[in-house]
Short mmCIF file of C-alpha atoms and ligand atoms in Angstrom, two decimals:
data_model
loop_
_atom_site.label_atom_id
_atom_site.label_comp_id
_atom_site.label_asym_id
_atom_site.label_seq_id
_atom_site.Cartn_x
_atom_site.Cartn_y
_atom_site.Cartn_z
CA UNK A 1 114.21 70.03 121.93
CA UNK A 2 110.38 69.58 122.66
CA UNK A 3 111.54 65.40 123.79
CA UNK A 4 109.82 63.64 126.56
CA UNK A 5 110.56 60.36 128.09
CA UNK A 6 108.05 57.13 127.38
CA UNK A 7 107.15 54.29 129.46
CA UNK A 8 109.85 52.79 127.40
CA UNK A 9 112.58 55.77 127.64
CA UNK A 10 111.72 56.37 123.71
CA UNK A 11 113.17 59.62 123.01
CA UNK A 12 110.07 61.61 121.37
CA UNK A 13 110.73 65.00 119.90
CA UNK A 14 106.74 66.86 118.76
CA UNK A 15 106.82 68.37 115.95
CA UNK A 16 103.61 70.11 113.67
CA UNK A 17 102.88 68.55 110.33
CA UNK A 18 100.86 71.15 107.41
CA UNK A 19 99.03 69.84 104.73
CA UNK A 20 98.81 72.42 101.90
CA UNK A 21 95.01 73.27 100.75
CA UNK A 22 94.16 74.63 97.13
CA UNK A 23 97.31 75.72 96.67
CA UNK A 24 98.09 72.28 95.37
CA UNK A 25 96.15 72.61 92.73
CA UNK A 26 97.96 75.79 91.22
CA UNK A 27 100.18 73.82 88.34
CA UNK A 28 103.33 76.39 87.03
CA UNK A 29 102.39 79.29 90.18
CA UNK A 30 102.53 75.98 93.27
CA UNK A 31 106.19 77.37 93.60
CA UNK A 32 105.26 80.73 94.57
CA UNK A 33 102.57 79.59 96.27
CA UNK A 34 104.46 77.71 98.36
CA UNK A 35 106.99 80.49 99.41
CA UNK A 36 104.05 82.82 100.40
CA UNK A 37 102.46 80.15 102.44
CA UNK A 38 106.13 79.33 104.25
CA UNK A 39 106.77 82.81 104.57
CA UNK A 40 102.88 83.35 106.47
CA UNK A 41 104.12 80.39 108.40
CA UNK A 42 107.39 82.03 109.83
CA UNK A 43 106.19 85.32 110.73
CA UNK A 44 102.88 83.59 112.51
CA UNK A 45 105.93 81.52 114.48
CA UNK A 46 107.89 84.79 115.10
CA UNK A 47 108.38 84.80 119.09
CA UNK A 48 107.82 81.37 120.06
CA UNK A 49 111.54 80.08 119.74
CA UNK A 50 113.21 78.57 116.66
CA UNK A 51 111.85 76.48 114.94
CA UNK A 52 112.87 74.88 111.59
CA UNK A 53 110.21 74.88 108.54
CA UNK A 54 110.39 72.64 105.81
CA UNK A 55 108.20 71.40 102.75
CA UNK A 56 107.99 68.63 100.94
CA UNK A 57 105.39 66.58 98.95
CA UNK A 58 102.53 69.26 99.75
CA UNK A 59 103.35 68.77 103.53
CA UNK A 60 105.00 71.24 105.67
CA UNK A 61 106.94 70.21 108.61
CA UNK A 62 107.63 72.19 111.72
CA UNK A 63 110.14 71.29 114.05
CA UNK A 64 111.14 72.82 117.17
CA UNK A 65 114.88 73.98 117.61
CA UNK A 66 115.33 74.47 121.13
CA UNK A 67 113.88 73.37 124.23
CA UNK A 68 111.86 76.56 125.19
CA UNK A 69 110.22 76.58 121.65
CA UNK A 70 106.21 76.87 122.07
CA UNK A 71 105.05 74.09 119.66
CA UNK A 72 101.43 74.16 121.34
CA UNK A 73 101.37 77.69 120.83
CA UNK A 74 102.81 77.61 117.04
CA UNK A 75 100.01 75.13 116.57
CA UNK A 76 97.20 77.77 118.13
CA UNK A 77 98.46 80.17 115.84
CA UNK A 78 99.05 77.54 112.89
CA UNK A 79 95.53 77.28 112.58
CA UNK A 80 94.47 80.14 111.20
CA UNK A 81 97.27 80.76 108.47
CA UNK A 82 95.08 80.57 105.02
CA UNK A 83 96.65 78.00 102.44
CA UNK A 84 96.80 75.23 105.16
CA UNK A 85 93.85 72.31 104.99
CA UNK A 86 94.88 70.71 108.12
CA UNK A 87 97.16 69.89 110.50
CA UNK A 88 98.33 67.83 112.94
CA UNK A 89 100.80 67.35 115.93
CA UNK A 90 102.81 64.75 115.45
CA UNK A 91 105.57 62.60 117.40
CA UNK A 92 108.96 62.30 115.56
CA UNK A 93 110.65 59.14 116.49
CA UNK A 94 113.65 57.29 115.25
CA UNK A 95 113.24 54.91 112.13
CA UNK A 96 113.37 51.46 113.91
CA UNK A 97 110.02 49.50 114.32
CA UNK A 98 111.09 48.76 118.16
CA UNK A 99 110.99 52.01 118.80
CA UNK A 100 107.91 53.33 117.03
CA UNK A 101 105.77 50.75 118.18
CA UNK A 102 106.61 51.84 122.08
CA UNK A 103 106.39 55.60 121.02
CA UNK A 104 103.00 54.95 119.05
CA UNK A 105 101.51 53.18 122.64
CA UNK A 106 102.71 56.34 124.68
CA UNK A 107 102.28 59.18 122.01
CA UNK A 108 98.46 58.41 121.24
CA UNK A 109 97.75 57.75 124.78
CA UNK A 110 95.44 60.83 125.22
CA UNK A 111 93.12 60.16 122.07
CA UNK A 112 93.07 56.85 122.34
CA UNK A 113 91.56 56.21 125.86
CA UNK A 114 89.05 58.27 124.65
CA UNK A 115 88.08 56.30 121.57
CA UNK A 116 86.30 53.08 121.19
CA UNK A 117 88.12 52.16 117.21
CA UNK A 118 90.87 53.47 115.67
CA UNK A 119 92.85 51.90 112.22
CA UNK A 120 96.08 52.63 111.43
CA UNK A 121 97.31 53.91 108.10
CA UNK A 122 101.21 53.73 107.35
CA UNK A 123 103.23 56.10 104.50
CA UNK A 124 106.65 54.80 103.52
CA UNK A 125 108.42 57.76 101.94
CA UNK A 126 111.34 56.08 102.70
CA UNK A 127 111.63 53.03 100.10
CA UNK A 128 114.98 52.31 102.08
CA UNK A 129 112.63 51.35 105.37
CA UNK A 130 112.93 47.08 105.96
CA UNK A 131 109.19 47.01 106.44
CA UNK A 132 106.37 47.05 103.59
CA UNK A 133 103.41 50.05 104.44
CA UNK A 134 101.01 46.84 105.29
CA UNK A 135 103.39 45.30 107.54
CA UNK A 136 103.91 48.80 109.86
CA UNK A 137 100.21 49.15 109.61
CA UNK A 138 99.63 45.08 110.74
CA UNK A 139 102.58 45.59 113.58
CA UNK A 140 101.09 48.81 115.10
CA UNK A 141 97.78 47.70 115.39
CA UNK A 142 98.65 45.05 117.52
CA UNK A 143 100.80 46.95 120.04
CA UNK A 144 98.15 49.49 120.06
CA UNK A 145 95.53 46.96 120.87
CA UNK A 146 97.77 45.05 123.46
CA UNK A 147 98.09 48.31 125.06
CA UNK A 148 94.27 49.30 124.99
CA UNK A 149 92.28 46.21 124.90
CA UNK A 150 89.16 48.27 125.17
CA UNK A 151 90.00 49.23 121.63
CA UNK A 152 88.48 47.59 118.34
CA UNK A 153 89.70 47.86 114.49
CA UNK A 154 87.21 49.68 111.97
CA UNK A 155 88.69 50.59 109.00
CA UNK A 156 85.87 52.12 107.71
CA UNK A 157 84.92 54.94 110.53
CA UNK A 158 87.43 54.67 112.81
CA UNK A 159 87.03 57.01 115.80
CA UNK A 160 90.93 57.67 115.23
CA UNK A 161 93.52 57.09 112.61
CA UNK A 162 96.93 56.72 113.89
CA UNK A 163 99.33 57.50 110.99
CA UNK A 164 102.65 56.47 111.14
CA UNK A 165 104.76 57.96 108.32
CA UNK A 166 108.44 56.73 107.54
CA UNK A 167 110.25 59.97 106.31
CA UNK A 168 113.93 60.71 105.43
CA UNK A 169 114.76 61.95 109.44
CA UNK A 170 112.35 59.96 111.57
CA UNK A 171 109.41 58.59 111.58
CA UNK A 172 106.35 60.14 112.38
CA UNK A 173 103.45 59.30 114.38
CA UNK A 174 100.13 61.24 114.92
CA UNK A 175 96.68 61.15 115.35
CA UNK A 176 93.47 62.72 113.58
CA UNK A 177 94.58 65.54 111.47
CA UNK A 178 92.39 68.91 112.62
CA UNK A 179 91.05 71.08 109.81
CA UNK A 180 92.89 74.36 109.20
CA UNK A 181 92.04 77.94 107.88
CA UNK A 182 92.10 76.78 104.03
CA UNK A 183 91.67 79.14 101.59
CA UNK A 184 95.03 80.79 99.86
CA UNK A 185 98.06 81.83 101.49
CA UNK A 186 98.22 85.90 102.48
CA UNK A 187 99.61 87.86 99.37
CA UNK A 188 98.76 85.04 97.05
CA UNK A 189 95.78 87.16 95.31
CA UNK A 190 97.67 90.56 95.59
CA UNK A 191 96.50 93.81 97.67
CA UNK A 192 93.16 95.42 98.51
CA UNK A 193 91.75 97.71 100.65
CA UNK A 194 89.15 96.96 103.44
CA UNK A 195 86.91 99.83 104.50
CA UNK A 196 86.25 99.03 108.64
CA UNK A 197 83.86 100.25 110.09
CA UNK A 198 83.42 99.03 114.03
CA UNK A 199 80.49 96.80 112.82
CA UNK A 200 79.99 93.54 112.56
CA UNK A 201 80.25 93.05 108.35
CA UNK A 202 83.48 95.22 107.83
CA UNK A 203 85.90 92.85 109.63
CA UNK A 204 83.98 89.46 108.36
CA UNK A 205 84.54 90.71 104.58
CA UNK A 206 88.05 91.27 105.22
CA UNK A 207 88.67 88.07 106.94
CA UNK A 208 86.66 86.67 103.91
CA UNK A 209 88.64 88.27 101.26
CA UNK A 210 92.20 87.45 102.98
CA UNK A 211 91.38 83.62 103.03
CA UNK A 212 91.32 84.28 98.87
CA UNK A 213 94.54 85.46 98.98
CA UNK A 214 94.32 88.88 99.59
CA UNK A 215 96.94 90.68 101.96
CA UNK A 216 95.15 93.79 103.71
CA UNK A 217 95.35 97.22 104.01
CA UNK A 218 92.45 98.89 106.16
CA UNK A 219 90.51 102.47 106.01
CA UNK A 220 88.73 103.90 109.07
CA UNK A 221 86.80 107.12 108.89
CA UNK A 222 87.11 108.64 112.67
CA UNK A 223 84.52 112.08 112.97
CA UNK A 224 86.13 113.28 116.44
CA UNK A 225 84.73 115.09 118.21
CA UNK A 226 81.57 113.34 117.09
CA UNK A 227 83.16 110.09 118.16
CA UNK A 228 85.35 109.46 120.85
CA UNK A 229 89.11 107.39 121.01
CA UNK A 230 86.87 103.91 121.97
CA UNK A 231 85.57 104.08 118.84
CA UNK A 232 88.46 103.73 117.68
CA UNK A 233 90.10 101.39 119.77
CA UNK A 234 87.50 98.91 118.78
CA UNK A 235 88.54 98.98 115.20
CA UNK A 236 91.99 98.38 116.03
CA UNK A 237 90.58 95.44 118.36
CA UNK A 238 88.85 94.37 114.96
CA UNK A 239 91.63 94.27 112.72
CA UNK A 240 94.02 92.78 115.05
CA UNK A 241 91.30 89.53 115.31
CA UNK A 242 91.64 89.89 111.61
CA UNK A 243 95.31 89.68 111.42
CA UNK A 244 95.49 86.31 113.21
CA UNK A 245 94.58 85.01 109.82
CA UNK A 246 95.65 87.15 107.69
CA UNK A 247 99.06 88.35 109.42
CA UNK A 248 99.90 92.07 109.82
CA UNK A 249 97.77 94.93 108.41
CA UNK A 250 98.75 98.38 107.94
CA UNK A 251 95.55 100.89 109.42
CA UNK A 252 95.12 104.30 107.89
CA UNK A 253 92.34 106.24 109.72
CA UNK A 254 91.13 109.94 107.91
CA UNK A 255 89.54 112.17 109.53
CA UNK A 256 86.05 112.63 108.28
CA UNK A 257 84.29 115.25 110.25
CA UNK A 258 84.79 117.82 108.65
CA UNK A 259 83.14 116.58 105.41
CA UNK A 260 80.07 115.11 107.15
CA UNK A 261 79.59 118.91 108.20
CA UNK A 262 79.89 119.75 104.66
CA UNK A 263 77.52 117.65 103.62
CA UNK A 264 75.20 118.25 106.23
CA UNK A 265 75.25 121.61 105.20
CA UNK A 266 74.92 121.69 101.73
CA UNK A 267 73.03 118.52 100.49
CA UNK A 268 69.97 117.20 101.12
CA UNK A 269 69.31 114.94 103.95
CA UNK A 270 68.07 112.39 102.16
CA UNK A 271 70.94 112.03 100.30
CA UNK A 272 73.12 112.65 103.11
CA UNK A 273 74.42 108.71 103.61
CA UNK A 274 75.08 108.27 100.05
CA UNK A 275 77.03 111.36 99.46
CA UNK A 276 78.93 110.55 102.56
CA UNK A 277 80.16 106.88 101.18
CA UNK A 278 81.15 108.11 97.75
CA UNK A 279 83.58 110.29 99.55
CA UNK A 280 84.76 107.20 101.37
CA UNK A 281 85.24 105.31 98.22
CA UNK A 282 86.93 108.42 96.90
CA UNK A 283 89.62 108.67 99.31
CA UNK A 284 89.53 104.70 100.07
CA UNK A 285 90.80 105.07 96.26
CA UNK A 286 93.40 107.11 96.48
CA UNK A 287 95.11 105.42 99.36
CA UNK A 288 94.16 102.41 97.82
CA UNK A 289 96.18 103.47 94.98
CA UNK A 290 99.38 104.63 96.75
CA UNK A 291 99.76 101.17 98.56
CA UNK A 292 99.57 99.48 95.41
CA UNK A 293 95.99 97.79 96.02
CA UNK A 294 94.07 96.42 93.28
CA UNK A 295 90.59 96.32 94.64
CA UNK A 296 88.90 97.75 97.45
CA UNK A 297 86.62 95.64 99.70
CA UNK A 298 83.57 96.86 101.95
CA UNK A 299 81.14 94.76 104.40
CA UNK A 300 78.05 95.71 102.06
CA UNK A 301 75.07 93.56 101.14
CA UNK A 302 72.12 94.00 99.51
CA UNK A 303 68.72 95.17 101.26
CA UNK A 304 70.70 95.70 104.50
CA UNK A 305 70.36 99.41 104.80
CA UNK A 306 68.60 102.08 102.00
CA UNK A 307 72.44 102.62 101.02
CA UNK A 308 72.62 99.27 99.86
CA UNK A 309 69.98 99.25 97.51
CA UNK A 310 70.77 98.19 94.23
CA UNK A 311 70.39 101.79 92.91
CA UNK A 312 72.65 102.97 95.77
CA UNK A 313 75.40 100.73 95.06
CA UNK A 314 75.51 101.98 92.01
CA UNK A 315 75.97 105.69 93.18
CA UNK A 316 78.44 104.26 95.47
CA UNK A 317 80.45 102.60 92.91
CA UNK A 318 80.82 105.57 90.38
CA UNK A 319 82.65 107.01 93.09
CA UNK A 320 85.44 104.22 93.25
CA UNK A 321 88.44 104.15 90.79
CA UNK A 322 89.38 100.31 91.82
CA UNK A 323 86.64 97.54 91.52
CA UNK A 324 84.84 96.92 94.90
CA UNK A 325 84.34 93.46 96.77
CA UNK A 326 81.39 92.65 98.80
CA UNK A 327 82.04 89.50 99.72
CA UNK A 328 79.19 89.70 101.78
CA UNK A 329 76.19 90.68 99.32
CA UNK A 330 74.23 87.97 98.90
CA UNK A 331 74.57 86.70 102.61
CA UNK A 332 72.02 87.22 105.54
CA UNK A 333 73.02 89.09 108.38
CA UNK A 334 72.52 85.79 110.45
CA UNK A 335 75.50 83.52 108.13
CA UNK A 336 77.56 87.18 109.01
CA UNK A 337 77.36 86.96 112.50
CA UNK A 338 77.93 83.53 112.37
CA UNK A 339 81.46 83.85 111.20
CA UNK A 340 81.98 86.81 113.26
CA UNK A 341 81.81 85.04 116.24
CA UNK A 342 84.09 82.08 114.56
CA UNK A 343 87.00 84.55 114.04
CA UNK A 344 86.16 86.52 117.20
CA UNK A 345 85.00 89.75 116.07
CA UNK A 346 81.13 89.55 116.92
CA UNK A 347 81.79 90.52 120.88
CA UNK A 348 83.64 93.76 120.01
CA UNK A 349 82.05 94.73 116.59
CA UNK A 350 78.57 94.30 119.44
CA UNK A 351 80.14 96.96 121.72
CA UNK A 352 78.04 100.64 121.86
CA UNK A 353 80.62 103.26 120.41
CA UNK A 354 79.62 105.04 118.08
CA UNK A 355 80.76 105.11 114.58
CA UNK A 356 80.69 107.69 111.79
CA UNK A 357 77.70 106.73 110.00
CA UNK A 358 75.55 107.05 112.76
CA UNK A 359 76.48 110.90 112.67
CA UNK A 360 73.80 113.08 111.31
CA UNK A 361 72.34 109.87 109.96
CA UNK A 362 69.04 110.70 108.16
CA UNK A 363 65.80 109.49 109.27
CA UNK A 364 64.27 108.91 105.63
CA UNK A 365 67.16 108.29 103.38
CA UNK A 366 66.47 107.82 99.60
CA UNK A 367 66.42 104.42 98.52
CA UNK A 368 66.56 104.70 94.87
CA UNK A 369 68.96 107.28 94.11
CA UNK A 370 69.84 108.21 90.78
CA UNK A 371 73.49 109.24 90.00
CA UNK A 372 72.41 112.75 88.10
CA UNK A 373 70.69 113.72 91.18
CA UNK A 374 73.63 112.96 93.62
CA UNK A 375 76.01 114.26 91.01
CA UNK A 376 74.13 117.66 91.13
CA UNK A 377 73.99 117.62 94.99
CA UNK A 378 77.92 117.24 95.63
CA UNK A 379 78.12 120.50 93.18
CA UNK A 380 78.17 123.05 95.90
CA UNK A 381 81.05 120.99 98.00
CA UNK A 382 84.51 121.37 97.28
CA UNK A 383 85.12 117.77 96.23
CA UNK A 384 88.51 118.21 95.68
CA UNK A 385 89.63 120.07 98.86
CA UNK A 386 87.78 118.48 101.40
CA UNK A 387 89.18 114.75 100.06
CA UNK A 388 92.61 116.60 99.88
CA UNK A 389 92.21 117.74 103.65
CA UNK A 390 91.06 114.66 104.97
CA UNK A 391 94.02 112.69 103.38
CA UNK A 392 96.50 115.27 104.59
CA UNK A 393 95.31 114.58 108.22
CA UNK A 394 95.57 110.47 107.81
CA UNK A 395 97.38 108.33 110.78
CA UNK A 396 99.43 105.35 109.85
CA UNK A 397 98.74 102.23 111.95
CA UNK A 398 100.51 99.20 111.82
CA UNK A 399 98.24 96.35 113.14
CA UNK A 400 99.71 93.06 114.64
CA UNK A 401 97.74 89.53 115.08
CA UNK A 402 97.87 90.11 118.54
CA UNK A 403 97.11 92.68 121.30
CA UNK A 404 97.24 96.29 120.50
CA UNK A 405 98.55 98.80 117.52
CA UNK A 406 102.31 99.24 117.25
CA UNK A 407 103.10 101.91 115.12
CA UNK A 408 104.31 102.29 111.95
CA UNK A 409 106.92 104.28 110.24
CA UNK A 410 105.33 107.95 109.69
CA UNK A 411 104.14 108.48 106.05
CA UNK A 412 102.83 110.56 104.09
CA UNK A 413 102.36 113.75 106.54
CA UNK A 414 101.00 111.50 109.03
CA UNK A 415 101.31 111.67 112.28
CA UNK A 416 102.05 108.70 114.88
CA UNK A 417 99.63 107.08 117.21
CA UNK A 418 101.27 103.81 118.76
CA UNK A 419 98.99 104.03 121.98
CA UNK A 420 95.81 102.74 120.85
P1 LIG B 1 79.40 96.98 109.18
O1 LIG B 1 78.83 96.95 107.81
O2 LIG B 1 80.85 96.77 109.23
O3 LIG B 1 78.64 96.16 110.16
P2 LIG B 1 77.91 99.19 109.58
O4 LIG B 1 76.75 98.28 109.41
O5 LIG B 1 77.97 100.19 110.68
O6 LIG B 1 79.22 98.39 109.72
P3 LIG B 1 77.23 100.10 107.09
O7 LIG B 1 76.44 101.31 107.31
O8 LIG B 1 76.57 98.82 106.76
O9 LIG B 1 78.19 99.91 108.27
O10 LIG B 1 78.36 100.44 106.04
C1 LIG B 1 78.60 99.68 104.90
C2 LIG B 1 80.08 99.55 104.65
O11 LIG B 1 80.71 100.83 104.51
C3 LIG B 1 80.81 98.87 105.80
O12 LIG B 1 80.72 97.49 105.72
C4 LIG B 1 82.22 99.38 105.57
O13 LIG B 1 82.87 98.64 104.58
C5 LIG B 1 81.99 100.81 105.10
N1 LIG B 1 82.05 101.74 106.23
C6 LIG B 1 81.05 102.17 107.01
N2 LIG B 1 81.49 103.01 107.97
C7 LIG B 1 82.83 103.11 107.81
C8 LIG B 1 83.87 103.81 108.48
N3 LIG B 1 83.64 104.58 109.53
N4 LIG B 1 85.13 103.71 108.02
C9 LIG B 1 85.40 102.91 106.95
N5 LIG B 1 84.45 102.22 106.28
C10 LIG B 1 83.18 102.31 106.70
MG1 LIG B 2 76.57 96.79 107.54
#
């Protein structure tokens, strides 16, 4: 157990309350809601020890099972599991008022030295409890303030609310609640694909998109020899940030050299960028497809770049067989990086490797394409064949929240590449 001794040799175990966000809103679907967001919770807990998990009344309670368990770890990594609006450490104590008022003193030690009011707030699940809600509340307050003098009541804007909650098993006691991840739990929305690219928009879409809900499935284009393995490495860096909120991803990367030649060769060059991302979208779609994904989602907004005109988009889309999210397209690049650096993508996305686009990118790209014109440039390519190629030659990646790429079970012809 995670106990510690008071002043008063109170027997404290910690434990992590959740609240649920939007999720209690959903009506008839809460209950599978609910599973999603417990099952998140579990695999985000995987490694830290046992620990018991447990919902009720749109709170989820985690309890530590063993001594060794990591509970200020789990709460670290609690934070950023989408579907949870807050959370809070909490003490769980036994349900007797002479020893929660001792346990309240010593538990809120830390946060209350530091504050100049607090109030208290008490929540009597258990009708069974001897004392009324504004009784506990009355008798806290008092101890608290005969143990910190310096201390005054404002019930209004308290500098720190000290909740103490009477539950079936104990009673708990804990201090401001911290704001979590929100959004949906992972899976809730169903599947898309991201495409990632190692810039800075790719990986804040995806994060965007898996706080709706969505579990991910990524799509690098690599160009070797063009670019080189730190390219790479950066996207798995990327995705693996990514996966701290949105739990594991599975990374396909295609090899995409080969048709950038192509297309160097045959089409124009001002068309050369557009071409180039309808293939993407065409082969994002058929992967898309095999791993069940309903939508695809890119870091695209528009004005950024002549390919993200609205005329370009357009091109772009006719290529896609799923409907494409931009979470990003009416945002400036400045509210971007600003959640890039949040999540901790911005300082890799920033680092100088180069990335497919940037090879044989055209000086003077068309900015208002229309789609009969790019149609009739792809004509001399062999559409079919070089998608068909570049799938055939597809790594499977899966991508953890933390550290580096394990691998994943070999699929569809391709090969395995656990050392990035
Ligand atoms: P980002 O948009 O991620 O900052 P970028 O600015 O280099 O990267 P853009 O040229 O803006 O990329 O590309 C627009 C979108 O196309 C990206 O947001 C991404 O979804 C997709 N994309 C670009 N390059 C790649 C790639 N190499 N692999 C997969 N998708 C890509
Ligand atoms: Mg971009």
């Amino acid at each position: 157990m995670n106990a510690m001794k008071t002043g008063s040799s109170v027997l404290m175990k910690e434990i992590i309350l959740l609240k649920h966000g939007e999720l209690a809103l959903k009506g008839l679907n809460r209950h599978t809601f609910e599973e999603l967001l417990m099952k998140s919770i579990r695999r985000r807990l995987a490694g830290l020890g046992r620990f018991g998990v447990t919902t009720a009344q749109s709170t989820v309670t985690v309890e530590p099972l063993e001594e060794s368990a990591d509970t200020a770890q789990a709460f670290e990594r609690l934070k950023c599991v989408f579907g949870i609006a807050g959370l809070s450490r909490a003490a769980a104590v036994e349900k007797d008022i002479g020893v929660i008022l001792p346990a309240a003193c010593e538990y809120m030690r830390g946060e209350l030295s530091a504050a100049r009011t607090f109030k208290v707030e008490a929540k009597r699940a258990d009708k069974k409890f001897p004392l009324a809600s504004p009784e506990i509340c009355r008798l806290t307050g008092e101890a608290l303030l005969g143990a910190y003098p310096h201390l005054t009541v404002d019930v209004h804007d308290p500098d720190v609310t000290v909740t103490v909650e009477i539950r079936d098993e104990y009673a708990f006691i804990h201090g401001s609640q911290q704001k979590g991840a929100g959004g949906m739990p992972s899976g809730s929305a169903g599947k898309a694909a991201v495409l990632i690219s190692g810039g800075i928009d790719s990986p804040v879409a995806a994060w965007m998109m898996a706080k709706r809900g969505l579990e991910l499935v990524a799509v690098h284009f690599a160009s070797p020899p063009y670019t080189g393995e730190m390219a790479l490495q950066k996207v798995f860096d990327l995705l693996s940030r990514v996966a701290r909120y949105s739990g594991r991803i599975t990374l396909f990367v295609v090899p995409f050299a080969e048709i950038q030649e192509h297309i160097r060769d045959c089409c124009h060059k001002e068309l050369f960028t557009l071409v180039m991302r309808r293939f993407m979208m065409r082969i994002a779609s058929d992967i898309a497809a095999e791993e069940h994904c309903g939508a695809l989602i890119t870091g695209e907004s528009v004005g950024q770049v002549a390919s993200q005109t609205i005329q370009a988009i357009a091109c772009t889309d006719a290529a896609a067989r799923l409907p494409v999210f931009r979470p990003l397209i009416g945002m400036d690049k400045e509210d971007v990086i600003s959640i890039a650096r949040r999540i901790g993508t911005f300082d890799i996305s920033t680092l100088p490797y180069e990335d497919c686009c940037t090879v044989f990118t055209p000086k003077h790209p068309r900015t208002r394409p229309q789609i009969a014109l790019v149609e009739k440039a792809e004509e001399p390519l062999d559409v079919d064949g070089l998608v068909g190629r570049a799938l055939a030659g597809k790594t499977v990646h899966a991508v953890h929240a933390r550290g580096a790429a394990a691998p994943a079970a070999e699929r569809n012809g391709g090969t395995l590449d656990g050392g990035l």
